[in-house]
Amino acid sequence: MSVLLEGSTTSATMRRNFWRGVWRVMRRKPSRLAGAVILLGFAVMAVFGPMFYPEHLPRDLAAGVYAQPSAEHWFGTDGQGRDVVALVVTGSRYVLLSALVTAVVTVVLGAAIGLFAGFRRGRWDTALMRLTDMKLTIPGLPLLLVLSTIWKFGSAVEMGLLLGLLGWGAVARAVRAQTLSLRERGFIEAARGLGLSTTHIVGKELLPSMAPYVAMNMLIAVTGAVYAQVGLFFLGVLPYEADNWGVMLNLAVFGGGAMTTTAALPYMLAPLLAILLLTLGIVLVVDAMDEIFNPRLREE
Amino acid sequence: MKRLAAVVALLGLATGTACSGGSTDPSGSGGGGLFTTIDVTRPGIDANAPANPFNPKGNVFRGYNEIRLAYSKNHLTDPNVFYPGAATSWEIAPDNSSITVKLPPNGKWSDGKPLTAEDVKLSIGIAYTQGSTAFAITPGAAGAAAEVTVVDPTTIKVTQDMSNPSAKFARGVMDTIVVPAHVWGGVLPADFWDKLKASRGTGPVADKAREEITGLGQKIIAFRPEKDVSGGPFTLARVNPGEALLVRNKNFYNASKIAPAQVKFLNYTGNEQIWNYLIAGKLDHSGFTAVPTDVMNRIKQAPGAQVVRGFSPVSVGMAFNQSKKPYDNVHVRRGLAYLIDREQVTKTASPEGGTPAATTSGIHQRPAAEWLGDEAGTLEPYKFDKAKAEAEFKAAGLRQKDGRWALPDGSPWKVSMTAPAGFSDWISAQENIKSQLIENGVDAEVVTVADYPLYLEEIAAGKYDVGFWLLALGPAPYDIYQRLYGASNGWTNVAGKIRHSPAGKDGNWMGSAETIDVEGIGKINPGELTGKLNNVGAEEAKPIMVKLAKAANQDLPAIQLWDYVNAQFVNTGRFTGWPGEDSDLLRWPAGVWMQQGLLKAKR
């Protein structure tokens, strides 16, 4: 009983220490805190933001189309007289949800294949790495353009799933390389010597060592997914959704002439700023994560 | 939008192009200078494409280094009036049974060889392989040629197969692109005319002959002449991915009237590039391009910039698939017509390139006055009226539920409109209609599909509830109404006989009733009446047009939204003598304007 109590107390202490460490790292550079706040803000915007608006955004006929920024419309109105901020907020759910799905699929698939191939070596490694090589040789954008002619990508999950299935190759290769290096280390040798199961060695010894790398890749995959899908919508190859950030950019540039005159400039800048802020938030949080998980970078 | 502009242009709207740059070339008697332009129908110059007018990417530019027998005028009611091209005079038999075309005696190709009736005959042979209307090989096709006879070196006569005549037979003949026989002679086999004769019969021999002629089409598209031998006012000098340079053809029969010594076609990939060219004053001319209001204001500020507007016989409508409920009910269609403020739609979608449709008649409002006379005033204008819309919806049995209109059985109703991606004005219009409908209690959505060919394929397969549809493609009366009461609505014209297919079959996606009881007229079969328009003159056509306009107005297979305006951009800084406002020539490229003696270099 006392052993059990001692064990749980130790683990609780470790958790406490970890979060204290996180807080210390975040506090050291306020920019990291800002990054976390930005990401939190986007998450709240995607989850709760659309609830504050009606299903169909109303037009402000008094303000007119491509109205300039005002107290009422911070980024003006679009070509139909709808508030641009409202479009960015309601459109954030699709963009962020699909990016999240992409990130999860990318890291889960990539890490699983990389770990398995690196730990097992031999035929499995050869087969899985040839598969990965093949996947890496397929050019993503042209494939997406072809697929978009037959697939409508109506839901964010479908979009995210496809981008994830196209993006796991690089993660798998990197995780395999790390696994090959770690599996020769003393602690893995010791685990093997103790006769621990493969599941235990992979799940409890290898994976935690790679968790920081995987987590950082997940965040970076979010930005990649946002760029990819916004790019596809911008090119006009995916179905029209007025509040999609890529569609907004497309309409601002090709319909409103935002690159030629200033009328539709705020309409173009709003989704661009949203993407920029999201990327900034991710970069800052990745910087913090790097220090949290890499003791050598800690400046105690 | 550039894709839509191309489609509209190919259907008979604007295309022109021509413009100038800076340097001058003293050669040529008609003045000089460089004329800079873009080809609005074709984004992206392919430097490796052949100088072949039949190749979709070919470096042959309509009106410049390509010449047709003649260029049709946009007469509001007569399809058979022309501007001269390779032919300078012609005679059309009163019953439209033949046309005799006369070439100028001094006509020459750019390499100095004479342009003769044999060149025209070969060009007609090539037209058969490309599926031209007057030179169709489909048995029983309306308005097809029967005989082609070289009368003398400068005269050629083409007779019409009078078993299924068409009033626009001459128009089809005159639209022939003329190419030099001494360059293109090898593309047709020696026994081509025998094969053509054999193809007019029935049975396996005729089938095989038709197959062989169609097969030649691909060979012709791929043909790569060693150099550009042009019958037009210019000839291709060089081309690279950034631009194509044409120089004046000194052997063109009307060369003294051609002002520019050189023409440069600039490459572009999107509308924004065209806008930037125009704002910078780089272009002497550009054809119709969708332009946002703010950009248009900037373009107008460029020195010498002018926008010339003309008639374009094209309208766009919101067409219904009547096989889908509740669009089978005329009251629903009328209710929607009352709920859509067309002025608002046009202002949002096509402020510079369209005027709101006065009503739905199936005819562009300009020729409508000519065709319908006083009857035009009797048509229901369908002005925005919420009360009338409500009455129509109630008459259709629709029910209001939580402030939204629902189907008679209480299930939700959503007006689902489809448009091809890239057609920004259509999408913008549908977004506007969606907003208007939602604000008035009708749920709506906009769906896009990848491109226009896919859109046409899917709309014909009956996949959409509501889609945008080009209407009123004049000036030939048959062409105007075949968009509403032609194959897309079940009526096909085979060997002069009109046949009706039920909704969902043979491309009938609109699914209107075969007969309509028109108020004040009685029961009519609109498809049969449309078929008759093929064979009658303008005066006989007028009462038919009135009946069809009333039927379209009452039955609303489509709600006419706006009539296109042909807005052309010109710059008076380097050239003068442009076609004026409303000039009929505006629908042709600027090369054709030059052929007619317009445009002078500014000195």
Short mmCIF file of C-alpha atoms in Angstrom, two decimals, chain A residues 55-59 61 65-66 79-80 82 148-149 152 235-242 251 253-264, chain B residues 271-272 275-276 279 292 294-295 298 344 348 404 414 421-422 424 427-429 431-432 434-436 438-439 443-444 446-450 454 458:
data_model
loop_
_atom_site.label_atom_id
_atom_site.label_comp_id
_atom_site.label_asym_id
_atom_site.label_seq_id
_atom_site.Cartn_x
_atom_site.Cartn_y
_atom_site.Cartn_z
CA GLU A 55 -26.30 30.38 -40.34
CA HIS A 56 -26.40 32.82 -43.26
CA LEU A 57 -24.40 35.96 -42.66
CA PRO A 58 -26.51 39.07 -43.23
CA ARG A 59 -25.61 41.71 -45.80
CA LEU A 61 -26.77 47.04 -47.70
CA VAL A 65 -19.95 46.07 -51.21
CA TYR A 66 -16.22 46.23 -50.52
CA GLY A 79 -18.42 41.72 -52.66
CA GLN A 80 -21.90 40.96 -51.30
CA ARG A 82 -21.10 40.83 -45.65
CA SER A 148 -10.37 17.74 -56.71
CA THR A 149 -12.08 17.04 -60.04
CA LYS A 152 -15.86 17.52 -53.60
CA LEU A 235 -6.98 28.22 -57.08
CA GLY A 236 -10.72 27.73 -57.37
CA VAL A 237 -10.53 23.98 -57.82
CA LEU A 238 -12.60 23.16 -54.74
CA PRO A 239 -16.27 23.88 -54.16
CA TYR A 240 -17.26 27.42 -53.36
CA GLU A 241 -17.91 28.35 -49.73
CA ALA A 242 -18.23 32.08 -49.18
CA LEU A 251 -12.67 36.44 -54.72
CA VAL A 253 -7.92 38.93 -56.01
CA PHE A 254 -9.86 37.77 -59.06
CA GLY A 255 -13.27 39.28 -58.36
CA GLY A 256 -12.39 42.40 -56.39
CA GLY A 257 -9.03 43.26 -57.94
CA ALA A 258 -7.29 43.44 -54.55
CA MET A 259 -3.86 43.17 -56.16
CA THR A 260 -4.67 46.01 -58.54
CA THR A 261 -6.67 48.51 -56.50
CA THR A 262 -7.32 49.12 -52.82
CA ALA A 263 -11.11 48.56 -52.64
CA ALA A 264 -10.93 44.85 -51.87
CA ASN B 271 -7.73 38.86 -65.73
CA GLU B 272 -5.55 40.73 -63.26
CA TRP B 275 -6.23 44.92 -65.84
CA ASN B 276 -2.61 45.84 -65.14
CA ILE B 279 -4.02 50.55 -66.24
CA PRO B 292 -14.50 45.23 -60.88
CA ASP B 294 -12.77 50.11 -58.74
CA VAL B 295 -10.39 48.62 -61.30
CA ARG B 298 -8.32 53.06 -62.57
CA GLN B 344 -29.22 44.16 -57.74
CA THR B 348 -23.15 42.88 -58.09
CA ARG B 404 -39.09 29.64 -44.23
CA LYS B 414 -33.49 24.74 -50.50
CA ALA B 421 -15.73 27.52 -60.73
CA GLY B 422 -13.92 30.37 -62.41
CA SER B 424 -16.81 34.72 -61.05
CA ILE B 427 -20.95 32.80 -58.76
CA SER B 428 -21.30 36.38 -57.60
CA ALA B 429 -24.80 36.53 -59.10
CA GLU B 431 -24.44 34.47 -54.10
CA ASN B 432 -26.52 37.61 -54.48
CA LYS B 434 -28.98 33.34 -52.46
CA SER B 435 -28.85 36.33 -50.12
CA GLN B 436 -32.01 37.82 -51.62
CA ILE B 438 -32.77 33.87 -47.77
CA GLU B 439 -33.78 37.38 -46.74
CA ASP B 443 -33.39 28.80 -48.18
CA ALA B 444 -30.70 28.67 -50.87
CA VAL B 446 -24.48 27.95 -54.19
CA VAL B 447 -22.53 24.92 -55.40
CA THR B 448 -19.60 25.05 -57.79
CA VAL B 449 -18.16 22.45 -60.13
CA ALA B 450 -14.60 22.24 -61.41
CA LEU B 454 -18.00 19.39 -66.60
CA GLU B 458 -23.62 17.44 -65.53
#
